[in-house]
Structure formats: structure tokens, C-alpha cells
GROMACS .gro file of C-alpha atoms in nm:
model
  433
    1MET     CA    1  -0.114   0.513   1.776
    2PRO     CA    2   0.173   0.313   1.916
    3SER     CA    3   0.107   0.019   2.144
    4HIS     CA    4   0.338  -0.061   2.433
    5ARG     CA    5   0.321  -0.439   2.440
    6MET     CA    6   0.537  -0.681   2.246
    7PRO     CA    7   0.381  -0.717   1.903
    8SER     CA    8   0.235  -1.052   1.810
    9GLU     CA    9   0.299  -1.165   1.454
   10ALA     CA   10  -0.070  -1.115   1.368
   11ASP     CA   11  -0.058  -0.745   1.464
   12ILE     CA   12   0.221  -0.654   1.222
   13ILE     CA   13   0.089  -0.405   0.966
   14SER     CA   14   0.137  -0.530   0.610
   15THR     CA   15  -0.021  -0.252   0.400
   16VAL     CA   16  -0.136   0.112   0.435
   17GLU     CA   17  -0.361   0.299   0.190
   18PHE     CA   18  -0.542   0.637   0.187
   19ASN     CA   19  -0.867   0.661  -0.005
   20HIS     CA   20  -0.905   0.908  -0.294
   21THR     CA   21  -1.004   1.203  -0.074
   22GLY     CA   22  -0.768   1.118   0.212
   23GLU     CA   23  -1.055   1.121   0.462
   24LEU     CA   24  -1.018   0.748   0.520
   25LEU     CA   25  -0.704   0.545   0.578
   26ALA     CA   26  -0.699   0.164   0.573
   27THR     CA   27  -0.437  -0.071   0.715
   28GLY     CA   28  -0.415  -0.447   0.675
   29ASP     CA   29  -0.220  -0.678   0.902
   30LYS     CA   30  -0.073  -1.026   0.911
   31GLY     CA   31  -0.374  -1.150   1.109
   32GLY     CA   32  -0.605  -1.082   0.813
   33ARG     CA   33  -0.771  -0.777   0.972
   34VAL     CA   34  -0.847  -0.445   0.806
   35VAL     CA   35  -0.868  -0.134   1.026
   36ILE     CA   36  -1.017   0.182   0.874
   37PHE     CA   37  -0.940   0.522   1.027
   38GLN     CA   38  -1.154   0.828   0.957
   39ARG     CA   39  -1.043   1.186   0.986
   40GLU     CA   40  -1.238   1.389   1.235
   41PRO     CA   41  -1.426   1.683   1.074
   42GLU     CA   42  -1.313   2.043   1.135
   43SER     CA   43  -1.399   2.159   1.485
   44LYS     CA   44  -1.614   2.469   1.526
   45ASN     CA   45  -1.361   2.630   1.764
   46ALA     CA   46  -1.068   2.594   1.524
   47PRO     CA   47  -1.219   2.594   1.174
   48HIS     CA   48  -0.891   2.545   0.988
   49SER     CA   49  -0.748   2.265   1.197
   50GLN     CA   50  -0.851   1.930   1.057
   51GLY     CA   51  -0.894   1.662   1.317
   52GLU     CA   52  -0.706   1.347   1.401
   53TYR     CA   53  -0.763   1.007   1.244
   54ASP     CA   54  -0.973   0.780   1.468
   55VAL     CA   55  -1.069   0.416   1.430
   56TYR     CA   56  -1.382   0.403   1.212
   57SER     CA   57  -1.423   0.030   1.156
   58THR     CA   58  -1.234  -0.295   1.209
   59PHE     CA   59  -1.320  -0.621   1.035
   60GLN     CA   60  -1.171  -0.961   0.961
   61SER     CA   61  -1.104  -0.967   0.588
   62HIS     CA   62  -0.928  -1.303   0.541
   63GLU     CA   63  -0.901  -1.622   0.743
   64PRO     CA   64  -0.621  -1.881   0.723
   65GLU     CA   65  -0.700  -2.150   0.466
   66PHE     CA   66  -0.554  -2.479   0.356
   67ASP     CA   67  -0.492  -2.583  -0.004
   68TYR     CA   68  -0.554  -2.957   0.011
   69LEU     CA   69  -0.434  -3.019  -0.343
   70LYS     CA   70  -0.091  -2.873  -0.275
   71SER     CA   71  -0.086  -2.940   0.103
   72LEU     CA   72  -0.009  -2.574   0.158
   73GLU     CA   73  -0.131  -2.333   0.420
   74ILE     CA   74  -0.260  -2.004   0.278
   75GLU     CA   75  -0.182  -1.721   0.517
   76GLU     CA   76  -0.450  -1.472   0.611
   77LYS     CA   77  -0.199  -1.183   0.584
   78ILE     CA   78  -0.334  -0.886   0.386
   79ASN     CA   79  -0.085  -0.814   0.106
   80LYS     CA   80  -0.255  -0.508  -0.042
   81ILE     CA   81  -0.561  -0.284  -0.003
   82LYS     CA   82  -0.694  -0.062  -0.281
   83TRP     CA   83  -0.984   0.181  -0.248
   84LEU     CA   84  -1.233   0.217  -0.532
   85PRO     CA   85  -1.331   0.572  -0.633
   86GLN     CA   86  -1.645   0.663  -0.438
   87GLN     CA   87  -1.963   0.644  -0.648
   88ASN     CA   88  -2.227   0.702  -0.378
   89ALA     CA   89  -2.256   0.735   0.000
   90ALA     CA   90  -2.090   0.395   0.049
   91HIS     CA   91  -1.716   0.328   0.031
   92SER     CA   92  -1.564   0.021  -0.135
   93LEU     CA   93  -1.223  -0.139  -0.113
   94LEU     CA   94  -1.040  -0.444  -0.244
   95SER     CA   95  -0.822  -0.647  -0.010
   96THR     CA   96  -0.608  -0.946  -0.101
   97ASN     CA   97  -0.400  -1.214   0.063
   98ASP     CA   98  -0.174  -1.449  -0.135
   99LYS     CA   99  -0.461  -1.608  -0.328
  100THR     CA  100  -0.801  -1.445  -0.283
  101ILE     CA  101  -0.919  -1.088  -0.354
  102LYS     CA  102  -1.231  -0.960  -0.179
  103LEU     CA  103  -1.447  -0.656  -0.247
  104TRP     CA  104  -1.589  -0.493   0.067
  105LYS     CA  105  -1.859  -0.229   0.099
  106ILE     CA  106  -1.857   0.012   0.395
  107THR     CA  107  -2.186   0.187   0.479
  108GLU     CA  108  -2.314   0.406   0.763
  109ARG     CA  109  -2.649   0.386   0.942
  110ASP     CA  110  -2.764   0.654   1.185
  111LYS     CA  111  -3.141   0.610   1.154
  112ARG     CA  112  -3.370   0.313   1.205
  113PRO     CA  113  -3.730   0.263   1.097
  114GLU     CA  114  -3.989   0.231   1.375
  115GLY     CA  115  -4.360   0.153   1.367
  116TYR     CA  116  -4.391  -0.158   1.149
  117ASN     CA  117  -4.742  -0.277   1.074
  118LEU     CA  118  -4.675  -0.651   1.091
  119LYS     CA  119  -4.381  -0.666   1.335
  120ASP     CA  120  -4.340  -0.560   1.696
  121GLU     CA  121  -4.045  -0.359   1.831
  122GLU     CA  122  -3.836  -0.678   1.871
  123GLY     CA  123  -3.892  -0.767   1.507
  124LYS     CA  124  -4.127  -1.064   1.576
  125LEU     CA  125  -4.439  -1.102   1.361
  126LYS     CA  126  -4.754  -0.971   1.529
  127ASP     CA  127  -5.070  -1.173   1.560
  128LEU     CA  128  -5.255  -1.045   1.252
  129SER     CA  129  -5.590  -1.043   1.435
  130THR     CA  130  -5.456  -0.767   1.660
  131VAL     CA  131  -5.361  -0.539   1.368
  132THR     CA  132  -5.655  -0.301   1.339
  133SER     CA  133  -5.504   0.009   1.177
  134LEU     CA  134  -5.229   0.100   0.937
  135GLN     CA  135  -4.939   0.315   1.051
  136VAL     CA  136  -4.665   0.485   0.851
  137PRO     CA  137  -4.315   0.375   0.968
  138VAL     CA  138  -4.093   0.666   1.071
  139LEU     CA  139  -3.713   0.697   1.073
  140LYS     CA  140  -3.575   0.763   1.422
  141PRO     CA  141  -3.215   0.870   1.488
  142MET     CA  142  -2.983   0.610   1.641
  143ASP     CA  143  -2.615   0.580   1.730
  144LEU     CA  144  -2.397   0.569   1.419
  145MET     CA  145  -2.330   0.214   1.300
  146VAL     CA  146  -2.063   0.137   1.042
  147GLU     CA  147  -2.145  -0.180   0.853
  148VAL     CA  148  -1.888  -0.366   0.645
  149SER     CA  149  -2.023  -0.631   0.411
  150PRO     CA  150  -1.843  -0.863   0.167
  151ARG     CA  151  -1.976  -0.797  -0.183
  152ARG     CA  152  -1.764  -1.024  -0.402
  153VAL     CA  153  -1.488  -1.282  -0.374
  154PHE     CA  154  -1.243  -1.317  -0.662
  155ALA     CA  155  -1.076  -1.655  -0.610
  156ASN     CA  156  -0.883  -1.917  -0.809
  157GLY     CA  157  -0.715  -1.666  -1.038
  158HIS     CA  158  -0.358  -1.722  -0.923
  159THR     CA  159  -0.123  -2.018  -0.890
  160TYR     CA  160   0.148  -1.808  -0.726
  161HIS     CA  161   0.130  -1.544  -0.453
  162ILE     CA  162  -0.047  -1.216  -0.535
  163ASN     CA  163   0.193  -0.923  -0.482
  164SER     CA  164  -0.015  -0.631  -0.609
  165ILE     CA  165  -0.361  -0.518  -0.716
  166SER     CA  166  -0.443  -0.198  -0.903
  167VAL     CA  167  -0.780  -0.042  -0.990
  168ASN     CA  168  -0.809   0.091  -1.344
  169SER     CA  169  -0.905   0.452  -1.415
  170ASP     CA  170  -1.214   0.319  -1.601
  171CYS     CA  171  -1.347   0.226  -1.249
  172GLU     CA  172  -1.478  -0.101  -1.395
  173THR     CA  173  -1.173  -0.326  -1.403
  174TYR     CA  174  -0.870  -0.401  -1.190
  175MET     CA  175  -0.564  -0.618  -1.223
  176SER     CA  176  -0.385  -0.855  -0.989
  177ALA     CA  177  -0.025  -0.971  -1.029
  178ASP     CA  178   0.166  -1.268  -0.894
  179ASP     CA  179   0.526  -1.379  -0.957
  180LEU     CA  180   0.463  -1.493  -1.315
  181ARG     CA  181   0.123  -1.369  -1.430
  182ILE     CA  182  -0.101  -1.062  -1.433
  183ASN     CA  183  -0.479  -1.101  -1.455
  184LEU     CA  184  -0.744  -0.846  -1.552
  185TRP     CA  185  -1.076  -0.867  -1.366
  186HIS     CA  186  -1.410  -0.695  -1.408
  187LEU     CA  187  -1.536  -0.570  -1.072
  188ALA     CA  188  -1.878  -0.725  -1.137
  189ILE     CA  189  -1.754  -1.070  -1.250
  190THR     CA  190  -1.596  -1.307  -1.000
  191ASP     CA  191  -1.575  -1.638  -1.185
  192ARG     CA  192  -1.333  -1.542  -1.461
  193SER     CA  193  -1.041  -1.315  -1.530
  194PHE     CA  194  -0.828  -1.249  -1.838
  195ASN     CA  195  -0.461  -1.330  -1.831
  196ILE     CA  196  -0.284  -1.023  -1.973
  197VAL     CA  197   0.080  -1.105  -1.889
  198ASP     CA  198   0.237  -1.449  -1.860
  199ILE     CA  199   0.614  -1.474  -1.820
  200LYS     CA  200   0.615  -1.838  -1.709
  201PRO     CA  201   0.871  -2.029  -1.921
  202ALA     CA  202   0.782  -2.366  -2.073
  203ASN     CA  203   1.051  -2.517  -1.852
  204MET     CA  204   1.064  -2.368  -1.502
  205GLU     CA  205   1.440  -2.429  -1.493
  206ASP     CA  206   1.470  -2.149  -1.749
  207LEU     CA  207   1.308  -1.899  -1.512
  208THR     CA  208   1.532  -1.593  -1.478
  209GLU     CA  209   1.302  -1.324  -1.333
  210VAL     CA  210   0.971  -1.274  -1.156
  211ILE     CA  211   0.712  -0.994  -1.149
  212THR     CA  212   0.747  -0.787  -0.830
  213ALA     CA  213   0.480  -0.514  -0.863
  214SER     CA  214   0.236  -0.367  -1.114
  215GLU     CA  215   0.016  -0.060  -1.149
  216PHE     CA  216  -0.231   0.095  -1.393
  217HIS     CA  217  -0.161   0.438  -1.539
  218PRO     CA  218  -0.368   0.698  -1.347
  219HIS     CA  219  -0.535   0.844  -1.661
  220HIS     CA  220  -0.495   0.604  -1.957
  221CYS     CA  221  -0.698   0.291  -1.891
  222ASN     CA  222  -0.506   0.092  -2.155
  223LEU     CA  223  -0.159   0.142  -2.002
  224PHE     CA  224   0.000  -0.039  -1.711
  225VAL     CA  225   0.352  -0.104  -1.586
  226TYR     CA  226   0.508  -0.400  -1.412
  227SER     CA  227   0.848  -0.431  -1.248
  228SER     CA  228   1.076  -0.731  -1.225
  229SER     CA  229   1.334  -0.887  -0.999
  230LYS     CA  230   1.595  -0.798  -1.262
  231GLY     CA  231   1.542  -0.427  -1.206
  232SER     CA  232   1.350  -0.356  -1.526
  233LEU     CA  233   1.012  -0.192  -1.589
  234ARG     CA  234   0.784  -0.288  -1.873
  235LEU     CA  235   0.514  -0.050  -1.989
  236CYS     CA  236   0.232  -0.238  -2.166
  237ASP     CA  237  -0.054  -0.120  -2.385
  238MET     CA  238  -0.367  -0.336  -2.376
  239ARG     CA  239  -0.479  -0.194  -2.711
  240ALA     CA  240  -0.185  -0.361  -2.883
  241ALA     CA  241  -0.277  -0.722  -2.802
  242ALA     CA  242  -0.491  -0.924  -2.566
  243LEU     CA  243  -0.181  -1.084  -2.414
  244CYS     CA  244   0.073  -0.813  -2.331
  245ASP     CA  245   0.380  -1.034  -2.339
  246LYS     CA  246   0.540  -0.790  -2.578
  247HIS     CA  247   0.584  -0.466  -2.388
  248SER     CA  248   0.559  -0.124  -2.551
  249LYS     CA  249   0.858   0.015  -2.360
  250LEU     CA  250   1.135  -0.135  -2.151
  251PHE     CA  251   1.293   0.086  -1.886
  252GLU     CA  252   1.628  -0.047  -1.775
  253GLU     CA  253   1.944   0.108  -1.644
  254PRO     CA  254   2.266  -0.048  -1.773
  255GLU     CA  255   2.476  -0.184  -1.488
  256ASP     CA  256   2.811  -0.028  -1.407
  257PRO     CA  257   3.055  -0.321  -1.443
  258SER     CA  258   3.287  -0.171  -1.179
  259ASN     CA  259   3.008  -0.203  -0.918
  260ARG     CA  260   2.933  -0.565  -1.003
  261SER     CA  261   2.921  -0.799  -0.705
  262PHE     CA  262   2.757  -1.119  -0.583
  263PHE     CA  263   2.467  -0.906  -0.453
  264SER     CA  264   2.414  -0.692  -0.766
  265GLU     CA  265   2.114  -0.884  -0.893
  266ILE     CA  266   1.943  -0.907  -0.552
  267ILE     CA  267   1.973  -0.536  -0.473
  268SER     CA  268   1.863  -0.429  -0.823
  269SER     CA  269   1.528  -0.609  -0.787
  270VAL     CA  270   1.246  -0.350  -0.792
  271SER     CA  271   1.025  -0.386  -0.485
  272ASP     CA  272   0.769  -0.117  -0.575
  273VAL     CA  273   0.660   0.096  -0.870
  274LYS     CA  274   0.423   0.395  -0.857
  275PHE     CA  275   0.302   0.628  -1.133
  276SER     CA  276   0.312   0.996  -1.043
  277HIS     CA  277  -0.027   1.167  -1.004
  278SER     CA  278   0.039   1.349  -1.333
  279GLY     CA  279   0.105   1.017  -1.508
  280ARG     CA  280   0.425   1.153  -1.664
  281HIS     CA  281   0.674   0.979  -1.432
  282MET     CA  282   0.725   0.652  -1.251
  283LEU     CA  283   0.889   0.601  -0.913
  284THR     CA  284   1.069   0.277  -0.832
  285ARG     CA  285   1.234   0.144  -0.520
  286ASP     CA  286   1.514  -0.111  -0.513
  287TYR     CA  287   1.715  -0.213  -0.209
  288LEU     CA  288   1.945   0.090  -0.189
  289THR     CA  289   1.783   0.359  -0.407
  290VAL     CA  290   1.465   0.524  -0.529
  291LYS     CA  291   1.456   0.628  -0.895
  292VAL     CA  292   1.231   0.856  -1.096
  293TRP     CA  293   1.173   0.756  -1.459
  294ASP     CA  294   1.028   0.968  -1.738
  295LEU     CA  295   0.778   0.776  -1.951
  296ASN     CA  296   0.948   0.919  -2.259
  297MET     CA  297   1.299   0.804  -2.169
  298GLU     CA  298   1.374   0.435  -2.139
  299ALA     CA  299   1.754   0.431  -2.124
  300ARG     CA  300   1.802   0.550  -1.766
  301PRO     CA  301   1.617   0.716  -1.477
  302ILE     CA  302   1.610   1.096  -1.472
  303GLU     CA  303   1.675   1.101  -1.095
  304THR     CA  304   1.837   0.855  -0.854
  305TYR     CA  305   1.834   0.904  -0.477
  306GLN     CA  306   2.043   0.702  -0.232
  307VAL     CA  307   1.821   0.579   0.052
  308HIS     CA  308   2.087   0.420   0.273
  309ASP     CA  309   2.413   0.400   0.082
  310TYR     CA  310   2.596   0.332   0.409
  311LEU     CA  311   2.460  -0.025   0.388
  312ARG     CA  312   2.664  -0.102   0.076
  313SER     CA  313   2.949  -0.235   0.290
  314LYS     CA  314   2.706  -0.440   0.502
  315LEU     CA  315   2.541  -0.641   0.222
  316CYS     CA  316   2.707  -0.963   0.334
  317SER     CA  317   2.551  -0.961   0.682
  318LEU     CA  318   2.221  -0.831   0.540
  319TYR     CA  319   2.220  -1.133   0.309
  320GLU     CA  320   2.286  -1.367   0.600
  321ASN     CA  321   1.998  -1.227   0.809
  322ASP     CA  322   1.767  -1.216   0.502
  323CYS     CA  323   1.714  -0.838   0.530
  324ILE     CA  324   1.848  -0.797   0.176
  325PHE     CA  325   1.518  -0.946   0.056
  326ASP     CA  326   1.303  -0.685   0.237
  327LYS     CA  327   1.051  -0.520   0.006
  328PHE     CA  328   1.033  -0.145   0.072
  329GLU     CA  329   0.756   0.063  -0.083
  330CYS     CA  330   0.770   0.423  -0.208
  331ALA     CA  331   0.520   0.709  -0.234
  332TRP     CA  332   0.470   1.045  -0.409
  333ASN     CA  333   0.327   1.350  -0.236
  334GLY     CA  334   0.013   1.506  -0.389
  335SER     CA  335   0.205   1.743  -0.618
  336ASP     CA  336   0.472   1.487  -0.724
  337SER     CA  337   0.744   1.716  -0.585
  338VAL     CA  338   0.854   1.504  -0.288
  339ILE     CA  339   0.903   1.129  -0.261
  340MET     CA  340   0.912   0.912   0.048
  341THR     CA  341   1.036   0.564   0.129
  342GLY     CA  342   1.125   0.361   0.437
  343ALA     CA  343   1.452   0.235   0.582
  344TYR     CA  344   1.580   0.051   0.890
  345ASN     CA  345   1.584   0.159   1.256
  346ASN     CA  346   1.228   0.295   1.202
  347PHE     CA  347   1.378   0.566   0.979
  348PHE     CA  348   1.204   0.696   0.669
  349ARG     CA  349   1.348   0.916   0.398
  350MET     CA  350   1.210   1.212   0.203
  351PHE     CA  351   1.360   1.362  -0.111
  352ASP     CA  352   1.256   1.702  -0.246
  353ARG     CA  353   1.285   1.682  -0.624
  354ASN     CA  354   1.303   2.061  -0.668
  355THR     CA  355   1.558   2.162  -0.405
  356LYS     CA  356   1.736   1.822  -0.406
  357ARG     CA  357   1.729   1.835  -0.025
  358ASP     CA  358   1.671   1.511   0.158
  359VAL     CA  359   1.593   1.429   0.517
  360THR     CA  360   1.590   1.122   0.742
  361LEU     CA  361   1.310   1.111   1.000
  362GLU     CA  362   1.226   0.860   1.269
  363ALA     CA  363   0.891   0.706   1.359
  364SER     CA  364   0.920   0.661   1.735
  365ARG     CA  365   0.717   0.705   2.052
  366GLU     CA  366   0.885   1.040   2.122
  367SER     CA  367   0.805   1.176   1.777
  368SER     CA  368   0.445   1.058   1.797
  369LYS     CA  369   0.348   1.276   2.091
  370PRO     CA  370   0.097   1.544   1.983
  371ARG     CA  371   0.261   1.860   1.848
  372ALA     CA  372   0.605   1.697   1.855
  373VAL     CA  373   0.834   1.823   1.581
  374LEU     CA  374   1.025   1.557   1.390
  375LYS     CA  375   1.399   1.604   1.423
  376PRO     CA  376   1.614   1.503   1.127
  377ARG     CA  377   1.838   1.204   1.200
  378ARG     CA  378   2.182   1.130   1.058
  379VAL     CA  379   2.363   0.801   1.017
  380CYS     CA  380   2.740   0.827   1.024
  381VAL     CA  381   2.994   0.583   0.888
  382GLY     CA  382   3.320   0.600   1.085
  383GLY     CA  383   3.506   0.930   1.130
  384LYS     CA  384   3.377   1.215   1.345
  385ARG     CA  385   3.037   1.177   1.503
  386ARG     CA  386   2.802   1.457   1.600
  387ARG     CA  387   2.603   1.432   1.921
  388ASP     CA  388   2.274   1.313   1.773
  389ASP     CA  389   2.426   1.097   1.501
  390ILE     CA  390   2.366   0.725   1.504
  391SER     CA  391   2.643   0.487   1.402
  392VAL     CA  392   2.571   0.250   1.115
  393ASP     CA  393   2.676  -0.036   1.343
  394SER     CA  394   2.404   0.038   1.597
  395LEU     CA  395   2.110   0.040   1.350
  396ASP     CA  396   1.830  -0.198   1.444
  397PHE     CA  397   1.748  -0.409   1.138
  398THR     CA  398   1.443  -0.565   1.302
  399LYS     CA  399   1.275  -0.222   1.298
  400LYS     CA  400   1.197  -0.153   0.935
  401ILE     CA  401   0.950   0.076   0.764
  402LEU     CA  402   0.831  -0.113   0.458
  403HIS     CA  403   0.485   0.043   0.416
  404THR     CA  404   0.412   0.414   0.382
  405ALA     CA  405   0.133   0.624   0.233
  406TRP     CA  406   0.090   0.992   0.151
  407HIS     CA  407  -0.241   1.179   0.168
  408PRO     CA  408  -0.348   1.255  -0.192
  409ALA     CA  409  -0.373   1.632  -0.139
  410GLU     CA  410  -0.217   1.735   0.192
  411ASN     CA  411   0.108   1.688   0.379
  412ILE     CA  412  -0.012   1.402   0.592
  413ILE     CA  413   0.178   1.076   0.588
  414ALA     CA  414   0.104   0.735   0.734
  415ILE     CA  415   0.397   0.518   0.841
  416ALA     CA  416   0.366   0.152   0.942
  417ALA     CA  417   0.638   0.054   1.189
  418THR     CA  418   0.588  -0.313   1.280
  419ASN     CA  419   0.257  -0.311   1.474
  420ASN     CA  420   0.233   0.069   1.512
  421LEU     CA  421   0.073   0.315   1.274
  422TYR     CA  422   0.219   0.666   1.290
  423ILE     CA  423   0.038   0.958   1.127
  424PHE     CA  424   0.242   1.275   1.087
  425GLN     CA  425   0.084   1.601   0.979
  426ASP     CA  426   0.264   1.907   0.860
  427LYS     CA  427   0.114   2.206   1.040
  428VAL     CA  428   0.325   2.463   0.856
  429ASN     CA  429   0.271   2.323   0.508
  430SER     CA  430   0.637   2.314   0.422
  431ASP     CA  431   0.718   2.024   0.195
  432MET     CA  432   0.994   1.864   0.396
  433HIS     CA  433   0.870   1.797   0.753
   0.00000   0.00000   0.00000
């Protein structure tokens, strides 16, 4: 769904999230809008070809605000969207900007009641003296209307910027994390939350790390993980204590002293952490790599994949243009066998954990034409260059794929490239295209 005009800042997509069935896909942008796409049902002519994703509903989730106490503007940018498991015909999702989390309910109406006793067709009250008989209202079909209504607003829980929200498997609670604290909320209670992690030092000059992401375990409602700017993961158990400042497990890879440089600490910061669907593994993304961790092994990751190792020699210029602070996300496929993450030049990477094959693909106008097959791309560093290779020096660092999502069951991926959302579907059901 690429657009051809120059993107305005407000149109830049800031988060992408499939719901639990994959039938709906939500994006949030820097302008505070949420756009929901719905997958078309199977067509009668081609029963096994699922349809495209079309716009289902668009609504303004957050507006710009001003914090008068701190004289700070609060951006409307949507940082994260999380769907709640569906309990009835309606859908619900949480969306958050830097400070305020909102719960939205999405409902459909395709019938309207007609034949009121006390109101006319315009909805005005009738003159009661003219009402001589009772009639039974009937439901008449109407054009489908999708209604989005705000159900709850969870505000004033965070001093610092919210970087992640995660819904618990108990379907009753969720947590929100900022740089120094993680709060636990009940979905029905808006005026209070419980602080479950607080890493703020007594003296802020002693601050050495911040929380970068957090997520609940998919099956155990007492377990959650949070990552830090120092490259570590802490697994916490809420049964152990009300305040989880003492983690149950610390996952940390010892640094190779021979690789130590000025940039070591910056590039080791974890920008995203995701539990596998099985709950046995965790996936993390730092600046140059994605790593798979086993919950039973804290000393080192069981797999490390280089995303763009050719940038190692470019860290100095990436520091100068601030790209080194970009926060890339990562995603598992439905069977936990393939992982995906973004890179520069509108490239995204896939790693097959079984075959150890990896591929670089590009989200571009050419590749988004219907039925187009994605061609693998290669980046070369000096030496001989093949015809389709792209030189590391000609990569466009303004085009970056930070946000990606994988359909929970099928090989359908959603890629946010600046203000464009690309949806790629694997027709052949092979794991790597």
C-alpha cells in the first residue's frame, strides 16, 4: 500500500501488530492515528486463496498534549499497539504514546432498528397524542458500520516515556514499561497500577542502564522478561515478591575484550525482546545481531545471527548521524522456526533456524506489485561485485525498517517502511520467501 508523495512526519508508521487470529492488522503512526486492516474472506471462485488486507477502520487514538508542570510537549506518536484476545464479537486493543495508554473497542453494526413507538424516523420524539397503537420495532439491514469507541484511559502511571506494553496470558492484566519502571495494570481499573520493577537509583548520577523493552511469558502469567541498554535480559517471577527488583534469571553474554570499542556499549543495547510462541526461547535484537536464548541457559545465547555485519566498519559515521541509536524490532514466525528483523535501505532479513539459511529482501514499490516475487538482495563490501549486488557505501540510511510483524499462523508478514505498509504473502508456503 505504498504512497507516492513525500511522507509527512505524521504519516510515518511507528508500530505494526497482528491480532491473535491474524485476520486483523493494526498500525500506529507518528500522527497518533491507528489504522486497522481486515483480511478479505475467501472468495467463492478461488476457495483456497485468502484475500488481501483492506482498510477496515481508521481513528485518532492520541492527540498532542502539553505537560504544564514540566513544560514539556507530549507527542501523539503511537509507540505500541497490543490486541487483547477476543472474548466476544467485538475486538479490543491497547494503544500507547509516551505517557497514556488507551483501551479501544471495535464493533460492527449492519442492522438498525426501525419502527419506534415514541420516536419518528429522524429520532425526534413524537407527539404522544398521535400514538394510537403499539408496534414491534424490527431490525433492518444497513451498510456495515465499524464503530471504534474509547473504553478506558490509563494515565499518570509513568514519569518517563513508555517503550512497551504487554498483555498477560491471564487476559485480565497488562504491564507497561518506561526507561526505569514497569507497572502492572488491571484492564478494568484505570486509576491505579502496581509498580513491579523500579531500577531508578537514589541518585540519578549513578544511573548506568535503562529498560528498553519488556514482555509477558505467553503461557505463565507470573513470568515476564525485560531487556536493558547494557545488553542483558532479566526474567522475573511475580510469585517471588511484589517488587521484582531481584530477577530470577539474568541472561548476559560476556563481552569479547578483543572486540571492545567506543561503540561496544551502544551497539549491545537490546532494542527488542520477544518470547517464542512455545515459551521456551527468547529472541533479542541489538544493533548488529539477533540472538536466540534458551530459558534454561543464562550464560550465552544458543544462536546468534549477523543482521548487517558490514556496518561494523561504519559505526563512526552511524554514530554521527544518530542511526546507531535506531531501535529495530524482531519477530518469530508461527512455528518459531524462522526469525525476521529489519535493516537499512528498506531491507529486511530472515533467518531459518533449521537450515541456517538466511536471506535479505527488499520492501520496495517493485516488490509490492501483486504476484511479484521477492528477489534476494546482497550487500557487498569491496572486492568483486555481482550485477545485482549493492555496495555498502550506497546504502540509504534514511530508509530503515524498524517495525515488522508476522501473522501468528501463516507466512504473511507486515513491513513498515517509513509511511508505507507492505504486506507480503507466501503463496508456495515455503518458509523463506
